[in-house]
Short mmCIF file of C-alpha atoms in Angstrom, two decimals:
data_model
loop_
_atom_site.label_atom_id
_atom_site.label_comp_id
_atom_site.label_asym_id
_atom_site.label_seq_id
_atom_site.Cartn_x
_atom_site.Cartn_y
_atom_site.Cartn_z
CA MET A 12 0.00 0.00 0.00
CA GLY A 13 1.40 3.42 -0.85
CA GLY A 14 1.02 6.53 -2.95
CA ASN A 15 1.88 10.19 -3.30
CA TYR A 16 0.15 13.51 -3.65
CA ASN A 17 0.15 13.41 -7.47
CA ASN A 18 -2.62 12.32 -9.80
CA GLY A 19 -2.00 9.62 -12.36
CA THR A 20 -0.20 6.33 -12.54
CA ASN A 21 2.56 7.38 -10.15
CA ALA A 22 0.38 6.22 -7.30
CA GLY A 23 0.63 2.83 -5.65
CA PRO A 24 -2.42 0.58 -5.13
CA PHE A 25 -4.09 3.51 -3.37
CA TYR A 26 -3.53 7.23 -3.84
CA LEU A 27 -4.78 10.48 -2.37
CA ASN A 28 -5.17 13.65 -4.38
CA GLY A 29 -3.98 16.54 -2.24
CA ASN A 30 -3.74 19.12 -5.02
CA ASN A 31 -7.21 20.63 -4.48
CA ALA A 32 -7.66 24.29 -3.64
CA PRO A 33 -8.91 25.14 -0.13
CA SER A 34 -12.32 26.04 -1.60
CA ASN A 35 -12.75 22.59 -3.18
CA THR A 36 -14.77 20.31 -0.88
CA ASN A 37 -14.19 17.13 -2.94
CA SER A 38 -12.17 14.33 -1.35
CA ASN A 39 -10.66 12.34 -4.28
CA LEU A 40 -9.78 8.76 -3.43
CA GLY A 41 -8.76 6.10 -5.90
CA SER A 42 -7.30 2.62 -6.23
CA ARG A 43 -6.24 -0.05 -8.68
CA LEU A 44 -7.82 -3.52 -8.37
CA LEU A 45 -5.32 -6.22 -7.36
CA ILE A 46 -7.88 -9.03 -7.87
CA PRO A 47 -8.67 -10.20 -11.44
CA TYR A 48 -12.07 -8.86 -12.50
CA PRO A 49 -13.85 -12.22 -13.20
CA LYS A 50 -13.06 -13.49 -9.67
CA LEU A 51 -14.56 -10.47 -7.92
CA ARG A 52 -18.11 -11.13 -6.70
CA VAL A 53 -18.76 -8.12 -4.47
CA VAL A 54 -21.62 -5.66 -5.04
CA PHE A 55 -20.50 -2.04 -4.60
CA SER A 56 -22.84 0.90 -4.11
CA SER A 57 -20.61 2.96 -6.48
CA PRO A 58 -17.54 2.35 -8.69
CA LEU A 59 -14.16 2.61 -7.01
CA GLY A 60 -12.45 5.95 -7.53
CA GLU A 61 -15.71 7.94 -7.96
CA ASN A 62 -15.66 11.46 -6.51
CA PHE A 63 -18.45 12.46 -4.11
CA ALA A 64 -18.93 15.92 -2.70
CA ALA A 65 -18.51 16.06 1.06
CA GLY A 66 -21.78 15.51 2.95
CA THR A 67 -23.64 13.95 -0.01
CA ARG A 68 -24.66 10.43 -0.97
CA PRO A 69 -24.72 8.79 -4.43
CA SER A 70 -28.02 9.25 -6.22
CA LYS A 71 -27.57 6.25 -8.53
CA PRO A 72 -29.32 2.97 -7.74
CA ASP A 73 -27.25 0.05 -6.45
CA MET A 74 -25.43 -1.64 -9.34
CA ASP A 75 -23.54 -4.90 -9.65
CA LEU A 76 -20.23 -5.23 -11.54
CA LYS A 77 -22.00 -5.81 -14.85
CA GLY A 78 -23.91 -2.57 -14.57
CA ARG A 79 -27.25 -4.15 -13.69
CA GLU A 80 -29.46 -2.56 -11.08
CA VAL A 81 -29.69 -4.49 -7.81
CA ASN A 82 -33.33 -4.72 -6.74
CA LYS A 83 -33.45 -5.00 -2.97
CA LYS A 84 -37.24 -4.89 -2.67
CA ASN A 85 -38.73 -8.25 -1.77
CA TYR A 86 -42.53 -8.27 -1.72
CA LEU A 87 -42.65 -11.80 -0.40
CA ARG A 88 -40.52 -11.44 2.71
CA PRO A 89 -42.72 -10.28 5.61
CA LYS A 90 -41.53 -7.62 8.01
CA GLY A 91 -39.30 -9.08 10.71
CA ASP A 92 -38.90 -12.40 8.88
CA HIS A 93 -35.48 -14.01 9.26
CA SER A 94 -36.37 -17.43 7.88
CA MET A 95 -33.98 -17.11 4.92
CA LYS A 96 -30.87 -17.08 7.12
CA THR A 97 -28.82 -20.25 7.31
CA THR A 98 -28.68 -21.80 10.77
CA LYS A 99 -26.03 -23.85 12.48
CA ARG A 100 -26.76 -27.46 13.41
CA ILE A 101 -27.77 -27.96 17.03
CA GLY A 102 -26.32 -30.59 19.34
CA HIS A 103 -26.68 -31.80 22.96
CA LEU A 104 -30.48 -32.09 22.61
CA MET A 105 -30.60 -35.45 24.39
CA GLU A 106 -29.26 -33.74 27.52
CA LYS A 107 -32.11 -31.21 27.41
CA LEU A 108 -34.63 -33.95 26.67
CA CYS A 109 -33.78 -36.16 29.66
CA THR A 110 -34.30 -33.54 32.35
CA ARG A 111 -36.76 -33.67 35.21
CA GLU A 112 -38.17 -30.23 34.31
CA ASN A 113 -38.92 -31.32 30.73
CA ALA A 114 -40.67 -34.48 31.96
CA LEU A 115 -42.84 -32.54 34.44
CA LEU A 116 -43.88 -30.08 31.73
CA ALA A 117 -44.87 -32.98 29.47
CA ILE A 118 -46.89 -34.64 32.25
CA GLU A 119 -48.75 -31.38 32.88
CA ALA A 120 -49.49 -30.87 29.17
CA VAL A 121 -50.78 -34.42 28.62
CA ASN A 122 -52.84 -34.64 31.83
CA GLU A 123 -54.57 -31.25 31.50
CA PRO A 124 -57.31 -32.36 29.02
CA ARG A 125 -57.54 -35.90 30.48
CA LYS A 126 -58.53 -35.28 34.08
CA LYS A 127 -61.06 -38.14 34.08
CA ASN A 128 -58.67 -40.68 32.57
CA LYS A 129 -57.48 -43.26 35.12
CA THR A 130 -53.98 -43.54 33.64
CA ALA A 131 -53.60 -39.75 33.69
CA GLN A 132 -54.82 -39.68 37.31
CA TRP A 133 -52.25 -42.34 38.23
CA VAL A 134 -49.44 -40.38 36.55
CA GLU A 135 -50.59 -37.17 38.26
CA SER A 136 -50.68 -38.79 41.70
CA THR A 137 -47.13 -40.16 41.30
CA LYS A 138 -45.78 -37.28 39.21
CA GLU A 139 -42.25 -37.15 40.65
CA ALA A 140 -41.63 -40.88 40.26
CA ARG A 141 -43.10 -40.93 36.74
CA ALA A 142 -40.87 -38.03 35.70
CA ASP A 143 -37.79 -39.93 36.79
CA GLU A 144 -39.05 -43.05 35.01
CA LEU A 145 -39.58 -41.12 31.75
CA CYS A 146 -36.02 -39.78 31.87
CA GLU A 147 -34.68 -43.31 32.31
CA LEU A 148 -36.70 -45.05 29.58
CA LEU A 149 -35.84 -42.38 26.97
CA ARG A 150 -32.34 -43.83 26.71
CA ASP A 151 -33.70 -46.92 24.95
CA PHE A 152 -37.30 -46.08 24.13
CA HIS A 153 -39.27 -48.28 21.73
CA PRO A 154 -42.85 -47.16 21.00
CA LYS A 155 -45.86 -49.39 21.48
CA LYS A 156 -48.14 -50.21 18.58
CA PRO A 157 -50.75 -47.42 18.25
CA ARG A 158 -54.50 -48.00 18.17
CA THR A 159 -55.77 -47.42 14.63
CA PHE A 160 -59.34 -46.48 13.76
CA PRO A 161 -61.19 -44.51 11.04
CA ARG A 162 -62.75 -41.12 11.77
CA TYR A 163 -64.87 -38.92 9.54
CA ASP A 164 -63.45 -35.41 9.10
CA SER A 165 -66.53 -33.25 8.59
CA THR A 166 -64.43 -30.19 7.70
CA ALA A 167 -62.68 -31.96 4.82
CA GLY A 168 -65.64 -34.23 4.04
CA LYS A 169 -63.66 -37.50 4.05
CA TRP A 170 -62.60 -40.42 6.23
CA ARG A 171 -59.17 -40.38 7.84
CA GLU A 172 -57.16 -43.17 9.46
CA ILE A 173 -56.25 -42.06 12.98
CA ASN A 174 -53.37 -43.60 14.94
CA GLU A 175 -53.66 -43.06 18.68
CA PRO A 176 -50.41 -43.80 20.57
CA ALA A 177 -50.54 -45.40 24.00
CA LEU A 178 -51.06 -42.82 26.73
CA TRP A 179 -48.26 -44.18 28.93
CA PRO A 180 -45.50 -43.67 28.12
CA ASP A 181 -45.74 -42.82 24.40
CA GLN A 182 -47.76 -39.61 24.53
CA TYR A 183 -45.64 -38.23 27.34
CA VAL A 184 -42.49 -39.04 25.33
CA HIS A 185 -43.92 -37.29 22.24
CA HIS A 186 -44.54 -34.13 24.26
CA MET A 187 -41.06 -34.24 25.77
CA ILE A 188 -39.53 -34.48 22.28
CA VAL A 189 -41.63 -31.64 20.86
CA GLN A 190 -40.78 -29.34 23.79
CA VAL A 191 -37.10 -29.68 22.85
CA LEU A 192 -37.55 -29.94 19.08
CA ALA A 193 -39.96 -27.01 18.57
CA PRO A 194 -37.42 -24.18 19.23
CA VAL A 195 -35.02 -25.79 16.74
CA LEU A 196 -37.65 -26.05 14.00
CA MET A 197 -39.00 -22.56 14.67
CA ARG A 198 -35.61 -20.98 13.90
CA GLY A 199 -35.99 -21.46 10.16
CA MET A 200 -39.76 -21.63 9.91
CA ASP A 201 -41.53 -19.25 7.54
CA PHE A 202 -43.40 -16.36 9.17
CA TYR A 203 -46.65 -17.33 7.43
CA CYS A 204 -46.49 -21.06 8.17
CA CYS A 205 -49.53 -21.01 10.44
CA GLY A 206 -50.93 -24.52 10.98
CA SER A 207 -50.67 -26.17 14.42
CA ILE A 208 -48.05 -23.67 15.65
CA PRO A 209 -48.67 -22.10 19.09
CA GLY A 210 -49.21 -18.37 18.83
CA ARG A 211 -50.00 -18.48 15.12
CA GLY A 212 -52.98 -20.52 13.95
CA PRO A 213 -55.61 -19.54 11.39
CA HIS A 214 -55.97 -15.98 12.67
CA ARG A 215 -52.44 -15.01 11.60
CA ALA A 216 -53.28 -16.24 8.10
CA ARG A 217 -56.66 -14.48 8.17
CA LYS A 218 -55.17 -11.13 9.20
CA ALA A 219 -52.46 -11.42 6.55
CA ILE A 220 -54.92 -12.13 3.72
CA GLU A 221 -57.17 -9.26 4.83
CA LYS A 222 -54.18 -6.89 4.89
CA TRP A 223 -52.87 -7.99 1.49
CA LEU A 224 -56.27 -7.61 -0.20
CA GLU A 225 -56.72 -4.15 1.36
CA LYS A 226 -53.21 -2.72 0.91
CA ASP A 227 -52.05 -4.38 -2.32
CA PRO A 228 -54.99 -4.76 -4.77
CA LYS A 229 -52.63 -5.03 -7.75
CA GLY A 230 -50.49 -7.76 -6.17
CA THR A 231 -53.59 -9.75 -5.15
CA LYS A 232 -55.44 -9.52 -8.47
CA TYR A 233 -55.19 -13.30 -8.87
CA ALA A 234 -55.20 -16.03 -6.24
CA ALA A 235 -54.52 -19.77 -6.32
CA GLU A 236 -55.60 -22.41 -3.79
CA LEU A 237 -53.37 -25.50 -3.69
CA ASP A 238 -53.59 -28.66 -1.58
CA ILE A 239 -51.05 -31.48 -1.32
CA LYS A 240 -52.58 -34.88 -2.06
CA LYS A 241 -52.54 -37.43 0.82
CA PHE A 242 -49.88 -35.37 2.54
CA TYR A 243 -49.22 -37.40 5.71
CA PRO A 244 -49.28 -40.88 4.07
CA SER A 245 -47.03 -39.60 1.25
CA LEU A 246 -44.34 -38.20 3.56
CA SER A 247 -41.25 -40.38 3.52
CA PRO A 248 -39.69 -40.92 6.97
CA ARG A 249 -36.26 -40.93 5.33
CA GLU A 250 -36.99 -37.54 3.72
CA VAL A 251 -38.01 -36.20 7.13
CA MET A 252 -34.81 -37.49 8.74
CA ARG A 253 -32.73 -36.02 5.92
CA PHE A 254 -34.25 -32.63 6.65
CA LEU A 255 -33.77 -32.96 10.42
CA ARG A 256 -30.07 -33.77 9.95
CA ARG A 257 -29.62 -30.34 8.35
CA LYS A 258 -30.64 -28.80 11.67
CA ILE A 259 -29.62 -31.35 14.31
CA LYS A 260 -26.34 -33.19 14.87
CA ASP A 261 -27.29 -35.15 18.01
CA GLU A 262 -27.43 -38.74 16.70
CA ALA A 263 -29.02 -40.13 19.88
CA PHE A 264 -31.88 -37.61 19.60
CA LEU A 265 -32.31 -38.33 15.88
CA GLY A 266 -32.31 -42.08 16.59
CA LEU A 267 -35.16 -41.63 19.07
CA ILE A 268 -37.23 -39.73 16.51
CA TRP A 269 -36.50 -42.38 13.86
CA ARG A 270 -37.81 -45.17 16.09
CA ILE A 271 -41.11 -43.27 16.43
CA ILE A 272 -41.63 -42.33 12.75
CA LYS A 273 -39.95 -45.20 10.88
CA ASP A 274 -43.36 -46.75 10.05
CA GLY A 275 -44.68 -43.44 8.67
CA ILE A 276 -45.79 -39.97 9.70
CA LYS A 277 -49.04 -40.91 11.43
CA ILE A 278 -52.12 -38.72 11.79
CA GLY A 279 -52.76 -38.64 15.53
CA PHE A 280 -49.14 -38.38 16.72
CA TYR A 281 -48.40 -35.06 18.40
CA ILE A 282 -44.94 -35.00 16.82
CA SER A 283 -46.33 -35.53 13.29
CA GLN A 284 -47.78 -32.04 12.82
CA TRP A 285 -44.44 -30.44 13.74
CA LEU A 286 -42.49 -32.67 11.37
CA ALA A 287 -45.03 -32.10 8.58
CA ASN A 288 -44.69 -28.33 8.93
CA ALA A 289 -40.91 -28.51 9.09
CA VAL A 290 -40.38 -30.76 6.07
CA LEU A 291 -42.11 -28.15 3.84
CA GLU A 292 -39.76 -25.38 4.99
CA PRO A 293 -37.59 -25.74 1.82
CA LEU A 294 -40.75 -25.26 -0.27
CA ASP A 295 -41.55 -22.05 1.63
CA HIS A 296 -38.04 -20.72 0.97
CA TYR A 297 -38.20 -21.77 -2.68
CA ILE A 298 -41.47 -19.89 -3.25
CA ARG A 299 -40.21 -16.72 -1.57
CA GLU A 300 -36.71 -16.69 -3.04
CA LYS A 301 -37.16 -18.15 -6.54
CA LEU A 302 -40.78 -17.44 -7.51
CA GLY A 303 -40.99 -13.79 -6.47
CA ASP A 304 -41.58 -12.74 -10.09
CA GLY A 305 -44.98 -14.44 -10.14
CA VAL A 306 -45.93 -14.84 -6.46
CA ARG A 307 -46.42 -11.61 -4.55
CA HIS A 308 -47.92 -13.03 -1.31
CA TYR A 309 -47.99 -16.53 0.13
CA VAL A 310 -49.40 -18.28 3.23
CA ARG A 311 -49.45 -21.97 4.18
CA TYR A 312 -51.66 -23.85 6.64
CA ILE A 313 -50.11 -27.36 6.97
CA ASP A 314 -50.59 -28.71 3.41
CA ASN A 315 -52.91 -25.97 2.11
CA LEU A 316 -51.16 -23.24 0.13
CA THR A 317 -52.70 -19.88 -0.82
CA ILE A 318 -50.70 -17.69 -3.20
CA PHE A 319 -51.39 -14.29 -4.76
CA GLY A 320 -49.93 -12.59 -7.80
CA PRO A 321 -50.57 -9.71 -10.24
CA ASN A 322 -50.21 -11.78 -13.42
CA LYS A 323 -52.15 -14.92 -14.33
CA LYS A 324 -49.53 -16.43 -16.67
CA LYS A 325 -46.73 -15.94 -14.14
CA LEU A 326 -48.88 -17.50 -11.43
CA HIS A 327 -49.45 -20.53 -13.70
CA ARG A 328 -45.67 -20.84 -14.16
CA ALA A 329 -45.21 -20.62 -10.38
CA ILE A 330 -47.72 -23.44 -9.83
CA ARG A 331 -45.87 -25.64 -12.33
CA ALA A 332 -42.60 -24.90 -10.52
CA ILE A 333 -44.23 -25.85 -7.17
CA MET A 334 -45.43 -29.12 -8.71
CA GLU A 335 -41.90 -29.94 -9.88
CA PHE A 336 -40.43 -29.07 -6.48
CA LEU A 337 -42.95 -31.27 -4.65
CA GLY A 338 -42.31 -34.08 -7.13
CA ARG A 339 -38.65 -34.16 -6.08
CA MET A 340 -39.89 -34.71 -2.50
CA GLY A 341 -42.24 -37.52 -3.51
CA LEU A 342 -45.34 -35.33 -3.10
CA ARG A 343 -47.89 -33.94 -5.53
CA LEU A 344 -50.73 -31.45 -5.63
CA LYS A 345 -54.37 -32.43 -5.86
CA GLU A 346 -55.77 -32.11 -9.35
CA ASN A 347 -58.56 -29.75 -8.21
CA TRP A 348 -56.30 -26.73 -7.55
CA GLN A 349 -57.90 -23.43 -8.55
CA LEU A 350 -56.67 -20.09 -9.93
CA TYR A 351 -59.07 -17.16 -10.26
CA ASN A 352 -59.53 -13.39 -10.30
CA THR A 353 -60.14 -12.09 -6.76
CA ARG A 354 -62.37 -9.30 -8.07
CA LYS A 355 -64.84 -11.85 -9.43
CA ARG A 356 -64.65 -14.48 -6.70
CA MET A 357 -63.95 -14.53 -2.96
CA VAL A 358 -60.75 -16.13 -1.64
CA ASN A 359 -61.41 -19.26 0.47
CA ALA A 360 -58.81 -20.04 3.16
CA VAL A 361 -58.55 -21.11 6.85
CA GLY A 362 -62.30 -21.25 7.40
CA TYR A 363 -63.18 -17.83 5.96
CA ARG A 364 -64.03 -16.18 2.64
CA TYR A 365 -62.39 -12.87 1.73
CA LYS A 366 -62.70 -9.98 -0.61
CA ARG A 367 -61.41 -6.45 -0.24
CA GLY A 368 -62.95 -4.93 2.91
CA LEU A 369 -65.13 -7.97 3.75
CA THR A 370 -64.55 -11.28 5.54
CA LEU A 371 -67.27 -13.93 5.89
CA ILE A 372 -67.38 -17.34 7.55
CA ARG A 373 -67.02 -20.30 5.22
CA LYS A 374 -70.35 -21.69 4.00
CA LYS A 375 -69.78 -25.22 5.33
CA ASN A 376 -68.82 -23.92 8.77
CA LEU A 377 -71.88 -21.66 8.88
CA LEU A 378 -74.17 -24.56 7.91
CA ARG A 379 -72.76 -26.75 10.71
CA LEU A 380 -73.17 -23.96 13.26
CA LYS A 381 -76.81 -23.42 12.24
CA ARG A 382 -77.55 -27.14 12.58
CA GLN A 383 -75.88 -27.33 15.99
CA CYS A 384 -77.88 -24.34 17.24
CA THR A 385 -81.14 -25.77 15.87
CA ARG A 386 -80.59 -29.08 17.68
CA ALA A 387 -79.78 -27.26 20.93
CA ARG A 388 -82.92 -25.07 20.67
CA LYS A 389 -85.11 -28.13 20.15
CA ARG A 390 -83.64 -29.84 23.23
CA ILE A 391 -84.15 -26.71 25.33
CA ALA A 392 -87.76 -26.40 24.14
CA ALA A 393 -88.38 -30.06 25.03
CA HIS A 394 -86.72 -29.54 28.47
CA ARG A 395 -84.06 -32.08 27.62
CA ARG A 396 -80.46 -31.99 28.80
CA ILE A 397 -77.70 -30.61 26.51
CA ALA A 398 -74.48 -32.61 26.58
CA PRO A 399 -71.34 -30.64 27.58
CA ILE A 400 -69.56 -31.69 24.41
CA GLN A 401 -72.44 -30.28 22.34
CA ALA A 402 -72.38 -26.99 24.26
CA ARG A 403 -68.62 -26.64 23.90
CA GLY A 404 -68.89 -27.31 20.17
CA ILE A 405 -71.40 -24.48 19.70
CA LEU A 406 -69.29 -22.00 21.66
CA SER A 407 -66.15 -23.02 19.80
CA ARG A 408 -67.65 -22.71 16.33
CA SER A 409 -69.49 -19.47 17.17
CA GLY A 410 -66.11 -17.90 18.00
CA GLN A 411 -65.46 -17.67 14.26
CA LEU A 412 -68.29 -15.18 13.91
CA LYS A 413 -66.45 -12.68 16.13
CA HIS A 414 -63.61 -12.39 13.60
CA CYS A 415 -65.70 -11.64 10.53
CA ALA A 416 -68.89 -9.89 9.43
CA GLY A 417 -71.05 -12.32 11.40
CA TRP A 418 -72.60 -10.38 14.29
CA SER A 419 -76.09 -10.56 12.78
CA LEU A 420 -75.74 -14.35 12.52
CA TYR A 421 -74.51 -14.50 16.12
CA ASP A 422 -77.55 -12.53 17.33
CA LYS A 423 -79.95 -14.73 15.35
CA HIS A 424 -78.60 -18.22 16.07
CA VAL A 425 -76.30 -18.19 19.11
CA ARG A 426 -77.46 -15.44 21.45
CA PRO A 427 -80.93 -16.98 22.20
CA ILE A 428 -79.26 -20.12 23.63
CA GLU A 429 -75.96 -18.58 24.79
CA LYS A 430 -76.88 -18.34 28.46
CA THR A 431 -78.04 -21.96 28.64
CA ILE A 432 -75.04 -23.53 26.90
CA LYS A 433 -72.58 -21.48 28.96
CA SER A 434 -74.20 -22.71 32.17
CA VAL A 435 -73.83 -26.30 30.89
CA VAL A 436 -70.12 -25.76 30.26
CA ARG A 437 -69.57 -24.13 33.67
CA GLU A 438 -71.34 -26.96 35.47
CA ALA A 439 -69.27 -29.59 33.63
CA ALA A 440 -66.05 -27.73 34.52
CA ARG A 441 -67.10 -27.52 38.19
CA LYS A 442 -67.72 -31.29 38.36
CA GLU A 443 -64.30 -31.94 36.79
CA ARG A 444 -62.60 -29.76 39.42
CA ILE A 445 -64.39 -31.61 42.23
CA LEU A 446 -63.42 -34.96 40.73
CA CYS A 447 -59.76 -33.96 40.40
CA SER A 448 -59.58 -32.56 43.93
CA SER A 449 -61.07 -35.74 45.39
CA THR A 450 -58.49 -37.94 43.66
#
């Protein structure tokens, strides 16, 4: 490094021009590149050696070395989202897993909704001993065979095969694993991955769609609704483990997860919903980083994808790219995916229908709520008892009406029976408290 106070080629790698008059406020700096041009891959805000007046900034846009403008605006990345950053692999998770505190938290989480269950009551009454036992058996845990049975999903309108793991010790082990695994998976999770994630849920997706339709009418001119076909049965356990190894380097912890999921990602396992969300993280990154030309906004609820864009042809190209990406993972979209103009048709996602300035409850959900309320009114009129599960169902489904333009429906269908069904729920909760205190 060197130089003199003369302009020209007399200077070394760097030079300083000191020949300016006192009235000249320019500070002239220059250099010669010592690295061959093709090997340089740095983006500069201005060419080296350019003169800037003191106290001013360059007015030109950011350029790369080939003279192309660098576009820093990313419509897809939400504010405060850091999901694109690479993360280091985490180790020593088995040590965190096999702690007394983690076992006690799992026991509390599993027992809370099962206060009448005899196994849960036994675990609760011997909590300290069971926590120590869980920590010991995790070292060489082998899951029991789950109970399998069909259940009709009225929301999706189809039968599902449910796998219920044994309460002791399997469900407690699943909760212990998720309590340690969740912070690791959340580090790279997309901001608008909303399904089965505490603190997110359908209302984060609903608020985002409402905001996008209101604030960006051009970017939400077209919408597409996509659904992955037979998502859980199609997930390969080896593909899931390959993804987990990118984040985790604790082989004992990975071996424990493998013993649980080696027969498939089962619907009914608490750990399955977390793994299903996590394994689609590369797809979320791919859509945001590679398909930004056609996809302006994007939200995912488990295996349901909703994307928005300003151009129909580009959105079609994005859907084909998503199909190819899923194909490399052994997954595929349902054939009934839809793409439409949002000015002519309402967007349907996470239980609601949307258009600019208006949100309505989904038609199927509204029909079920009306039927539930009608049955409850008939039982009240006949002076018959309402089951607590029926009362809780009405209150749960009527909560959707508070987040959309549904107050008139609430007044018509729910409010006439609201006082009665709330008293049924309170009485059931009181009996549960008495039962738990007596045991």
